[in-house]
Coordinates of C-alpha atoms in Angstrom, one line a residue:
M300 CA -32.5 15.5 -75.8
K301 CA -30.5 18.2 -77.4
Y302 CA -32.3 21.3 -78.7
L303 CA -30.7 24.2 -79.6
F304 CA -31.9 27.5 -80.4
V305 CA -29.7 28.9 -82.2
F306 CA -28.7 32.3 -84.5
L307 CA -25.1 33.2 -85.9
L308 CA -23.3 35.9 -84.9
V309 CA -19.5 37.7 -86.5
I310 CA -18.0 39.7 -84.3
V311 CA -15.0 42.1 -84.4
G312 CA -12.9 43.2 -81.8
G313 CA -14.4 40.6 -79.6
I314 CA -16.4 37.7 -78.2
C315 CA -19.5 38.9 -76.1
Q316 CA -23.0 37.4 -74.9
A317 CA -26.6 39.0 -75.9
F318 CA -29.4 39.9 -74.2
S319 CA -33.3 40.9 -74.8
Q320 CA -33.6 44.8 -74.5
E321 CA -36.0 47.6 -76.1
L322 CA -35.2 51.2 -76.9
F323 CA -38.4 54.0 -76.4
F324 CA -38.6 56.1 -79.1
V325 CA -40.6 59.1 -77.7
K326 CA -41.4 61.5 -80.2
Q327 CA -43.8 65.1 -80.2
N328 CA -46.7 65.5 -77.5
G329 CA -46.3 62.2 -76.2
D330 CA -46.2 59.7 -79.1
Y331 CA -43.1 57.1 -79.0
L332 CA -42.9 54.2 -80.7
R333 CA -41.2 50.7 -78.9
I334 CA -38.0 48.7 -80.4
R335 CA -37.2 45.8 -80.2
E336 CA -35.3 42.4 -81.7
P337 CA -34.1 42.1 -84.1
D338 CA -33.5 45.9 -84.6
V339 CA -31.7 46.5 -81.0
I340 CA -29.8 43.9 -78.9
E341 CA -28.0 44.5 -75.5
M342 CA -24.2 43.3 -75.2
S343 CA -21.5 43.0 -72.8
G344 CA -24.1 45.9 -70.9
K345 CA -24.2 48.0 -73.8
L346 CA -27.0 48.5 -76.3
L347 CA -26.4 48.5 -79.7
I348 CA -28.6 49.1 -82.9
S349 CA -29.2 47.7 -86.3
V350 CA -27.7 50.4 -88.7
T351 CA -31.2 50.2 -91.3
A352 CA -32.9 50.9 -88.2
L353 CA -31.8 54.2 -87.7
R354 CA -33.7 55.1 -90.3
M355 CA -36.9 55.2 -88.2
F356 CA -34.7 58.6 -87.0
G357 CA -34.4 59.9 -90.2
A358 CA -31.0 58.8 -91.1
G359 CA -30.1 57.8 -95.0
V360 CA -29.0 54.4 -94.5
T361 CA -26.9 53.0 -97.2
N362 CA -25.1 49.8 -98.7
F363 CA -23.8 48.5 -101.9
G364 CA -24.8 44.9 -102.9
E365 CA -24.9 42.3 -100.1
S366 CA -21.5 43.9 -98.2
T367 CA -22.9 44.9 -94.9
K368 CA -20.7 47.8 -94.6
Y369 CA -23.5 51.3 -94.5
Y370 CA -23.3 55.0 -94.3
I371 CA -25.5 56.9 -92.5
V372 CA -26.2 60.0 -93.4
D373 CA -27.2 62.8 -91.3
P374 CA -29.1 65.0 -93.1
I375 CA -29.4 68.2 -91.2
E376 CA -25.6 68.3 -90.6
Q377 CA -24.5 66.9 -93.9
K378 CA -22.2 64.2 -91.8
T379 CA -21.5 60.8 -92.8
L380 CA -20.3 57.9 -90.1
I381 CA -19.5 54.8 -91.9
A382 CA -19.9 51.3 -90.0
D383 CA -17.3 48.9 -91.6
P384 CA -16.8 45.3 -89.7
L385 CA -13.5 44.9 -90.9
K386 CA -12.5 49.1 -90.7
G387 CA -14.0 50.0 -87.9
I388 CA -16.2 53.9 -87.4
T389 CA -15.1 56.3 -89.9
L390 CA -16.7 60.5 -89.3
D391 CA -16.8 62.0 -92.9
F392 CA -14.4 59.8 -94.9
S393 CA -11.5 60.6 -93.0
E394 CA -11.7 60.8 -89.1
K395 CA -11.7 57.5 -86.9
V396 CA -14.9 57.2 -84.5
D397 CA -14.1 55.6 -81.6
G398 CA -17.3 52.3 -81.0
F399 CA -16.9 49.0 -82.5
V400 CA -19.3 46.9 -85.1
I401 CA -20.8 44.1 -85.1
V402 CA -22.7 41.4 -87.7
I403 CA -25.4 39.2 -86.2
N404 CA -27.2 37.2 -89.1
K405 CA -26.4 38.8 -91.5
M406 CA -27.6 42.3 -89.8
T407 CA -25.1 44.8 -89.2
Y408 CA -24.9 47.1 -85.9
I409 CA -23.0 49.5 -84.3
N410 CA -23.4 50.9 -80.7
A411 CA -26.7 53.5 -79.7
D412 CA -25.1 55.5 -77.6
L413 CA -22.8 56.5 -80.6
A414 CA -25.5 56.6 -83.4
F415 CA -27.6 58.9 -81.4
S416 CA -24.7 61.4 -80.3
F417 CA -24.2 61.4 -83.7
L418 CA -28.3 62.2 -85.6
G419 CA -28.5 64.6 -82.5
F420 CA -30.8 62.9 -80.1
E421 CA -30.8 62.2 -76.5
F422 CA -29.7 58.6 -75.2
E423 CA -31.0 57.5 -71.7
H424 CA -30.6 54.5 -69.7
D425 CA -32.7 53.9 -66.7
E426 CA -35.2 51.1 -66.1
R427 CA -35.3 51.3 -69.7
Y428 CA -33.5 52.7 -72.6
Y429 CA -34.6 55.8 -74.0
V430 CA -34.2 57.9 -76.9
Y431 CA -35.6 61.6 -77.8
K432 CA -35.2 65.0 -79.1
P433 CA -34.6 67.6 -76.4
H434 CA -38.4 69.9 -77.0
H435 CA -40.1 66.5 -77.5
R436 CA -39.6 66.3 -73.9
L437 CA -43.1 65.9 -72.0
T438 CA -43.0 66.9 -69.0
L439 CA -45.5 66.9 -65.9
R440 CA -45.7 70.3 -64.1
E441 CA -48.3 68.9 -61.1
A442 CA -50.1 66.1 -59.6
R443 CA -52.7 66.6 -57.4
I444 CA -56.0 64.8 -55.7
D445 CA -59.4 67.1 -54.9
G446 CA -61.3 64.7 -53.2
R447 CA -61.8 61.7 -56.1
T448 CA -60.7 63.4 -59.1
V449 CA -57.1 62.9 -59.6
K450 CA -55.8 65.9 -61.3
F451 CA -52.2 66.2 -63.4
E452 CA -51.3 69.7 -65.2
F453 CA -48.8 69.0 -68.5
A454 CA -46.0 71.5 -69.7
D455 CA -47.8 71.5 -72.8
S456 CA -50.7 69.7 -74.8
F457 CA -50.0 66.3 -76.4
F458 CA -51.5 63.9 -79.1
N459 CA -53.8 61.7 -76.6
E460 CA -54.8 61.6 -73.1
Q461 CA -55.5 58.1 -73.7
D462 CA -52.3 57.7 -74.9
V463 CA -50.3 58.8 -72.1
I464 CA -52.7 58.0 -69.3
K465 CA -53.5 54.4 -68.2
V466 CA -55.6 53.8 -65.1
Q467 CA -56.0 50.3 -63.2
T468 CA -58.2 49.6 -60.4
K469 CA -58.7 46.6 -58.1
G470 CA -61.7 47.0 -55.8
N471 CA -60.8 50.7 -53.8
I472 CA -57.3 50.9 -55.4
A473 CA -56.4 52.7 -58.8
E474 CA -52.7 52.3 -60.3
I475 CA -52.5 55.5 -62.9
T476 CA -49.2 54.7 -64.8
V477 CA -48.2 57.9 -66.6
F478 CA -45.9 57.2 -69.5
P479 CA -44.0 59.0 -71.6
V480 CA -43.6 61.6 -69.7
D481 CA -41.2 63.1 -67.6
V482 CA -42.5 63.9 -63.9
T483 CA -39.4 64.8 -62.0
Q484 CA -39.5 68.1 -61.6
G485 CA -43.5 67.7 -61.2
I486 CA -45.4 69.0 -57.8
I487 CA -46.9 65.6 -56.7
Q488 CA -49.6 66.2 -53.4
G489 CA -51.4 63.3 -51.7
L490 CA -50.0 60.5 -54.6
T491 CA -48.2 58.1 -53.7
L492 CA -45.6 57.8 -56.6
K493 CA -45.1 53.8 -56.7
E494 CA -42.5 53.0 -59.3
S495 CA -40.4 56.2 -61.5
D496 CA -37.7 56.2 -64.5
S497 CA -37.2 59.3 -67.0
F498 CA -40.0 59.3 -68.7
F499 CA -42.7 55.6 -66.9
S500 CA -44.5 56.8 -63.9
I501 CA -46.9 55.1 -61.8
F502 CA -49.5 56.7 -59.4
Q503 CA -51.2 55.1 -56.5
V504 CA -54.2 56.5 -54.9
E505 CA -56.8 54.7 -52.2
F506 CA -60.0 55.5 -51.9
N507 CA -62.6 54.1 -48.7
V508 CA -64.9 52.3 -51.5
P509 CA -64.4 50.1 -55.3
V510 CA -64.4 53.1 -57.8
E511 CA -64.6 52.8 -61.8
Y512 CA -63.2 55.9 -63.4
R513 CA -63.8 58.6 -66.6
I514 CA -60.6 60.8 -68.3
D515 CA -61.6 64.2 -69.9
R516 CA -59.0 66.7 -71.0
A517 CA -58.7 70.2 -70.9
G518 CA -55.9 72.1 -72.9
S519 CA -52.7 70.5 -71.0
S520 CA -54.6 69.6 -68.2
V521 CA -56.4 65.7 -68.0
A522 CA -58.7 65.3 -64.7
V523 CA -59.5 61.0 -63.5
Y524 CA -62.7 61.2 -62.1
F525 CA -63.3 58.1 -59.7
S526 CA -66.9 57.2 -58.6
H527 CA -68.4 54.6 -56.2
V528 CA -69.5 51.7 -57.9
D529 CA -70.9 48.2 -56.5
P530 CA -70.9 45.6 -56.6
Y531 CA -67.5 45.7 -58.4
L532 CA -64.4 43.6 -57.4
E533 CA -65.9 40.1 -56.6
E534 CA -63.5 38.1 -55.0
I535 CA -59.5 39.1 -54.4
E536 CA -57.2 36.5 -53.2
T537 CA -53.6 36.6 -52.7
V538 CA -51.9 32.6 -54.5
A539 CA -48.8 33.7 -53.4
K540 CA -45.8 36.2 -52.8
G541 CA -46.3 38.2 -55.5
I542 CA -49.3 36.5 -57.1
Q543 CA -52.9 37.9 -56.8
W544 CA -55.9 36.5 -58.5
Y545 CA -59.0 38.7 -58.2
R546 CA -62.2 38.8 -60.6
K547 CA -64.2 42.0 -61.8
K548 CA -67.4 42.8 -63.2
E549 CA -66.4 45.8 -65.6
T550 CA -68.7 47.0 -68.9
M551 CA -67.7 47.1 -72.1
A552 CA -69.6 48.3 -75.4
G553 CA -72.3 48.5 -73.2
Y554 CA -72.4 45.4 -72.1
T555 CA -71.4 43.0 -69.0
L556 CA -68.9 41.0 -68.5
R557 CA -67.3 38.9 -65.6
V558 CA -63.2 38.9 -66.1
S559 CA -61.0 36.7 -64.6
Y560 CA -57.0 38.2 -63.5
L561 CA -54.3 36.9 -62.5
E562 CA -51.7 39.7 -62.4
I563 CA -48.0 38.1 -61.4
D564 CA -45.4 40.3 -60.7
L565 CA -42.1 39.5 -62.1
K566 CA -39.5 41.2 -59.8
N567 CA -41.7 39.4 -56.4
A568 CA -43.2 36.4 -57.6
D569 CA -41.2 33.0 -56.7
M570 CA -42.8 30.8 -59.6
E571 CA -42.1 29.8 -63.0
I572 CA -44.9 29.2 -66.0
S573 CA -44.4 25.9 -67.9
P574 CA -47.1 24.8 -70.6
E575 CA -48.8 21.3 -69.9
I576 CA -49.9 18.3 -72.0
A577 CA -52.7 16.3 -70.5
L578 CA -51.9 13.0 -68.6
G579 CA -51.7 10.3 -71.2
G580 CA -49.2 12.7 -73.6
I581 CA -50.2 14.3 -76.6
G582 CA -53.3 13.5 -78.8
Y583 CA -55.6 13.1 -75.2
K584 CA -57.3 15.8 -73.0
E585 CA -58.0 16.9 -69.1
K586 CA -58.8 19.4 -67.6
V587 CA -56.8 22.5 -66.4
S588 CA -58.3 22.0 -62.9
A589 CA -56.5 18.8 -62.6
M590 CA -53.5 19.4 -64.6
A591 CA -53.1 22.9 -62.0
K592 CA -53.7 19.5 -59.0
R593 CA -51.5 17.0 -60.4
N594 CA -48.7 19.8 -60.5
T595 CA -49.2 21.9 -57.1
A596 CA -49.7 24.9 -59.1
Y597 CA -50.5 28.1 -57.7
A598 CA -52.9 28.8 -61.1
A599 CA -53.5 27.6 -64.5
I600 CA -54.8 28.7 -67.9
N601 CA -55.9 27.0 -71.4
G602 CA -53.7 27.4 -73.6
C603 CA -52.9 26.8 -77.6
Y604 CA -55.7 26.0 -79.9
F605 CA -56.2 22.1 -81.2
D606 CA -57.3 19.7 -83.9
T607 CA -60.6 18.7 -82.8
V608 CA -60.2 16.1 -84.0
T609 CA -57.7 14.8 -83.1
N610 CA -56.8 16.8 -80.0
F611 CA -53.0 18.0 -81.3
P612 CA -52.0 21.1 -80.8
I613 CA -52.0 24.0 -83.3
G614 CA -48.9 25.9 -83.1
I615 CA -45.6 25.9 -82.0
L616 CA -45.4 24.2 -78.2
I617 CA -42.3 24.1 -77.4
K618 CA -41.8 22.8 -72.6
D619 CA -38.4 23.0 -70.4
G620 CA -36.3 23.6 -74.1
K621 CA -37.7 20.5 -75.9
L622 CA -40.1 20.7 -79.2
L623 CA -43.5 18.9 -78.7
S624 CA -45.6 20.8 -81.9
E625 CA -44.0 22.7 -85.0
P626 CA -45.2 26.3 -85.9
Y627 CA -48.6 26.8 -87.8
Y628 CA -48.2 27.0 -91.8
Y629 CA -48.2 31.3 -91.4
P630 CA -47.2 33.0 -88.5
R631 CA -49.2 33.3 -86.1
P632 CA -48.2 35.2 -82.3
Y633 CA -46.6 33.2 -79.2
F634 CA -46.2 33.8 -75.8
V635 CA -42.4 32.4 -75.0
Q636 CA -40.1 32.8 -71.9
T637 CA -36.5 33.0 -72.6
S638 CA -33.6 31.2 -70.5
D639 CA -32.8 34.2 -68.4
G640 CA -36.5 34.6 -67.3
K641 CA -37.5 37.5 -69.9
Y642 CA -41.6 37.1 -70.9
A643 CA -42.8 38.0 -74.5
I644 CA -45.4 38.5 -77.3
L645 CA -43.0 36.6 -80.6
N646 CA -44.9 36.9 -84.4
L647 CA -41.8 36.0 -85.8
D648 CA -40.7 33.0 -88.7
Q649 CA -39.5 29.8 -87.7
E650 CA -37.8 27.2 -89.3
I651 CA -37.0 23.5 -87.7
Q652 CA -34.0 22.0 -88.9
L653 CA -32.3 19.0 -88.0
S654 CA -29.1 17.4 -88.2
L655 CA -28.7 13.5 -88.8
G656 CA -24.9 12.8 -89.2
A657 CA -23.9 14.9 -91.9
S658 CA -27.2 15.5 -93.2
L659 CA -29.3 18.4 -92.8
F660 CA -33.2 18.2 -92.9
L661 CA -36.1 20.4 -92.8
V662 CA -38.9 19.5 -90.4
K663 CA -42.3 20.0 -91.5
G664 CA -44.1 18.2 -88.9
V665 CA -44.1 17.2 -84.7
N666 CA -45.9 14.9 -83.7
K667 CA -48.9 14.9 -86.3
F668 CA -50.4 12.5 -89.0
S669 CA -48.9 13.7 -91.9
K670 CA -48.7 13.2 -95.4
N671 CA -47.5 16.2 -96.9
G672 CA -44.3 16.9 -95.0
D673 CA -40.9 15.0 -95.8
V674 CA -39.6 15.0 -92.4
I675 CA -41.6 14.6 -89.2
I676 CA -40.2 14.2 -85.9
Y677 CA -42.1 12.0 -83.2
T678 CA -41.4 12.2 -79.2
E679 CA -42.2 10.4 -76.7
E680 CA -44.7 12.1 -75.7
F681 CA -46.6 11.7 -79.2
S682 CA -49.9 9.2 -77.6
Q683 CA -50.9 7.1 -81.2
Q684 CA -48.5 4.2 -82.8
I685 CA -46.2 6.1 -84.8
P686 CA -48.1 5.7 -88.6
R687 CA -46.2 2.9 -90.3
Q688 CA -45.9 4.0 -94.3
G689 CA -44.2 2.0 -97.2
D690 CA -42.9 5.0 -99.3
R691 CA -41.2 6.2 -96.0
E692 CA -38.1 5.5 -93.8
Y693 CA -37.3 5.5 -90.5
V694 CA -34.6 6.7 -88.1
V695 CA -34.7 5.9 -84.0
V696 CA -32.6 8.1 -82.2
E697 CA -32.2 7.9 -78.2
N698 CA -30.0 10.7 -76.4
N699 CA -28.6 12.2 -79.3
R700 CA -27.3 9.4 -80.9
V701 CA -29.0 6.9 -84.2
I702 CA -29.6 3.8 -82.7
S703 CA -32.0 2.3 -85.5
K704 CA -33.0 2.6 -88.8
E705 CA -35.7 0.8 -88.5
Y706 CA -39.7 1.3 -87.7
A707 CA -40.4 1.7 -84.3
V708 CA -43.6 1.7 -82.7
R709 CA -43.5 4.6 -80.0
A710 CA -40.3 7.2 -79.4
P711 CA -38.2 5.6 -76.5
K712 CA -37.6 7.4 -73.4
N713 CA -34.8 10.4 -73.8
G714 CA -35.4 10.8 -77.8
Y715 CA -37.4 10.6 -81.1
V716 CA -38.6 9.0 -84.2
V717 CA -37.4 10.2 -87.4
M718 CA -40.1 9.5 -90.7
L719 CA -38.7 10.9 -93.9
S720 CA -39.5 10.7 -97.7
P721 CA -38.5 10.1 -100.5
I722 CA -37.0 6.4 -99.5
G723 CA -33.2 7.1 -99.9
V724 CA -32.5 10.1 -98.3
S725 CA -31.0 8.3 -94.9
K726 CA -28.8 6.3 -96.8
Y727 CA -26.3 8.6 -95.4
V728 CA -27.3 8.3 -92.2
K729 CA -25.4 6.2 -89.8
I730 CA -25.9 4.2 -87.0
G731 CA -23.8 6.0 -84.1
D732 CA -24.4 9.5 -85.7
S733 CA -25.1 12.7 -84.0
T734 CA -28.4 14.2 -84.2
E735 CA -29.5 17.7 -83.0
I736 CA -32.5 19.5 -83.2
R737 CA -32.7 23.7 -83.8
T738 CA -36.0 26.1 -83.9
I739 CA -34.6 29.1 -86.2
V740 CA -36.6 32.0 -84.8
S741 CA -36.2 34.7 -87.4
G742 CA -34.0 37.9 -85.9
Y743 CA -34.8 36.5 -82.1
P744 CA -30.8 35.9 -81.1
Y745 CA -32.2 34.4 -77.4
E746 CA -32.8 30.8 -76.5
I747 CA -36.4 30.0 -75.2
R748 CA -37.3 27.6 -72.5
F749 CA -41.2 27.3 -73.5
A750 CA -43.4 28.8 -75.9
I751 CA -47.1 28.7 -76.6
E752 CA -48.9 29.9 -79.9
G753 CA -52.1 30.8 -80.2
G754 CA -53.3 34.7 -81.4
P755 CA -54.6 36.9 -82.8
Q756 CA -51.9 39.1 -81.4
I757 CA -53.5 42.7 -80.2
L758 CA -51.1 45.0 -78.6
E759 CA -47.6 45.3 -79.1
G760 CA -45.5 47.9 -77.7
G761 CA -48.8 49.4 -75.7
K762 CA -50.9 50.8 -79.4
L763 CA -52.7 48.1 -81.1
I764 CA -51.7 46.0 -84.3
A765 CA -51.5 47.9 -87.3
S766 CA -53.3 44.0 -88.8
V767 CA -56.4 43.5 -87.5
E768 CA -57.7 43.2 -90.8
T769 CA -55.1 40.8 -91.4
E770 CA -56.2 39.0 -88.8
K771 CA -59.7 38.3 -90.0
V772 CA -58.2 36.6 -92.7
R773 CA -56.0 34.3 -90.6
Y774 CA -58.1 33.3 -87.9
G775 CA -61.6 33.9 -89.6
E776 CA -63.9 36.8 -89.6
R777 CA -66.6 34.6 -87.2
L778 CA -63.8 33.6 -84.9
L779 CA -62.8 37.8 -84.8
T780 CA -65.7 39.2 -84.7
T781 CA -68.4 37.4 -83.0
R782 CA -68.6 37.9 -78.7
T783 CA -66.9 35.2 -77.5
P784 CA -65.3 34.0 -74.2
R785 CA -61.6 35.0 -74.4
T786 CA -58.4 34.0 -72.7
V787 CA -55.6 36.6 -73.3
V788 CA -51.5 36.4 -72.1
A789 CA -50.3 40.3 -71.3
L790 CA -48.0 42.1 -70.5
A791 CA -47.0 45.4 -68.5
P792 CA -43.8 46.9 -67.2
N793 CA -42.9 44.2 -64.5
K794 CA -46.3 42.3 -64.2
L795 CA -48.0 39.3 -65.9
F796 CA -51.1 39.1 -66.4
F797 CA -53.4 35.7 -67.4
I798 CA -56.6 37.5 -68.3
V799 CA -60.4 35.2 -69.2
I800 CA -63.4 36.7 -70.1
D801 CA -67.0 35.0 -69.2
G802 CA -69.0 34.7 -72.2
Y803 CA -72.1 33.0 -73.8
Q804 CA -74.0 34.1 -70.7
S805 CA -76.4 37.3 -70.1
S806 CA -74.4 38.3 -66.7
S807 CA -71.1 38.3 -69.3
A808 CA -71.4 38.8 -73.0
G809 CA -68.2 38.2 -74.0
L810 CA -66.5 40.3 -76.1
T811 CA -65.5 41.1 -80.2
I812 CA -61.4 40.8 -81.1
E813 CA -62.3 44.9 -81.5
E814 CA -63.7 45.1 -79.0
L815 CA -61.1 43.4 -77.0
A816 CA -58.7 45.6 -78.1
D817 CA -60.0 48.6 -77.0
F818 CA -60.2 46.5 -73.6
L819 CA -57.3 45.7 -73.1
I820 CA -55.6 49.0 -74.0
S821 CA -57.6 50.8 -71.6
K822 CA -55.8 48.9 -69.5
G823 CA -52.3 50.2 -69.8
F824 CA -50.8 46.6 -70.7
T825 CA -48.4 46.6 -73.4
D826 CA -48.0 43.3 -75.3
A827 CA -51.0 41.0 -75.7
M828 CA -52.5 38.6 -76.9
C829 CA -55.1 35.6 -77.3
L830 CA -54.9 32.2 -76.8
D831 CA -57.8 29.1 -77.6
G832 CA -60.9 31.3 -76.6
G833 CA -64.4 29.9 -76.7
S834 CA -65.5 27.0 -74.5
S835 CA -62.2 26.3 -73.9
S836 CA -61.7 29.8 -71.7
T837 CA -60.8 28.4 -68.6
M838 CA -58.7 29.4 -65.4
V839 CA -58.1 27.7 -62.4
I840 CA -56.9 29.0 -58.8
K841 CA -55.0 25.5 -56.7
S842 CA -57.5 23.2 -58.1
R843 CA -60.2 25.4 -57.8
V844 CA -62.1 26.8 -61.4
V845 CA -62.7 30.7 -61.1
N846 CA -64.4 31.6 -63.7
N847 CA -67.5 30.2 -65.3
P848 CA -67.0 28.3 -68.8
P849 CA -70.2 27.6 -71.1
G850 CA -70.9 24.1 -70.1
G851 CA -69.1 23.5 -67.2
E852 CA -65.1 23.1 -67.6
P853 CA -64.1 22.1 -70.9
E854 CA -61.3 18.9 -71.1
I855 CA -58.2 20.6 -73.7
P856 CA -54.8 19.2 -74.7
V857 CA -52.7 21.8 -73.6
G858 CA -52.4 24.1 -70.6
L859 CA -50.5 26.8 -68.9
L860 CA -49.1 27.0 -65.7
V861 CA -48.5 29.1 -62.7
I862 CA -45.4 26.5 -60.4
P863 CA -43.6 27.2 -57.2
K864 CA -40.1 27.2 -58.2

């Protein structure tokens, strides 16, 4: 079947390819802002920025009506840059400037290096893209270890040491992430600089015993104090190259936690991640350990929320590019992998479109019993009999061609059944017509290989999301304010984590959503979201359940597997 994830692209001056990218706006006192698509995209090795996003950098940005021509004003120098998709770029209405302007999804973009030079910013590309004012650059003078204390001396005081320094411990090994700080001129003694670029560095230190830590600051000096903790790391296993599982005892808000981590090194791990539906199809449940064993998986966790009556998944579910469930009726976050292998957590609107010959339909449901939607699609994964309703019409598709306009009990292999209403809407659809399902993700012009919905989202760009109160309304206050088991997907630079926190037990209380936010931000993750939690929370290594689900291992409709490539 043919499933497309599309975006509209208008380019002046040639055809280019677009790829996902991030830009970090480094501000004063160690503060920063991460900027992602659709505000920035990378195209043919160049970072492009939406002209409207330049307002975040103090620029005046104006257009007239629906015009894609923009006037960009530097308020300090009182200069004007005109970005016109038809005529190119002009400075102060007269001087032509080298650069290019494109329009994507009705958004006007220009090359970022030109825009930031015009506005008086420094722009760098190392492992990541950075933009900053030179006098806002926070620098490290010295980093040294003294016994079990790591001391950092900075050139200036900064906003919050908890934002700039993140510590992750694993038994007797500690990794200290420092961001956004320039360490290139600093004196480093007794520490291993594991990774570094213009603003991002990871220091590693090894002790002879398991450790925990606390951070203190005095002016521009920060000390990370490590102390012996026993027991701390309960178990650790290298599952495969670049994939490590470990379980730790942790404390948060005065409560003891039992936390299982699956840490995946995205540069070195030879694996794939994929949602997996229960044996029998959509509408059935299965243990995560059985899913893992059936697929010879390295590891697995439970997946999305589901309807406990029908066992149908709730929210968008895409596997191998194929749409199996529609998005929830209001935006919730979803974990995706693009076709070029990048992972992201998105919280963007989606729309499902279906073309049958020359007719275009908006899809309201996928593999659901529904009386509300005008258009429902049933794929071959749907385990139940397709509903037969007298006030609906049916179109059967196989290999992207209409083969029938009669009711079918089940979808054919490599096909699907479309249920339409009201009567008469299918009169323009002919046998043999070509068909196509498109999932439109607003502002995200990259093909999606898999997607699994959950929520709430906790972190974005290394910071707490701003809408915690809104999330309470979306998910129900009880779900967020009760201490409960949690299943989390988290991203860090070049790493992906699956995390399961046990709950409902004296040995592990679980966390409220606000406690979970504090817990995750202390670990240095950049982005994080929840999947289904509570009694569903499960982590499996190979076919062994490694956490302690309350009531024993549950059966669920959808798991998320790490499998050999």
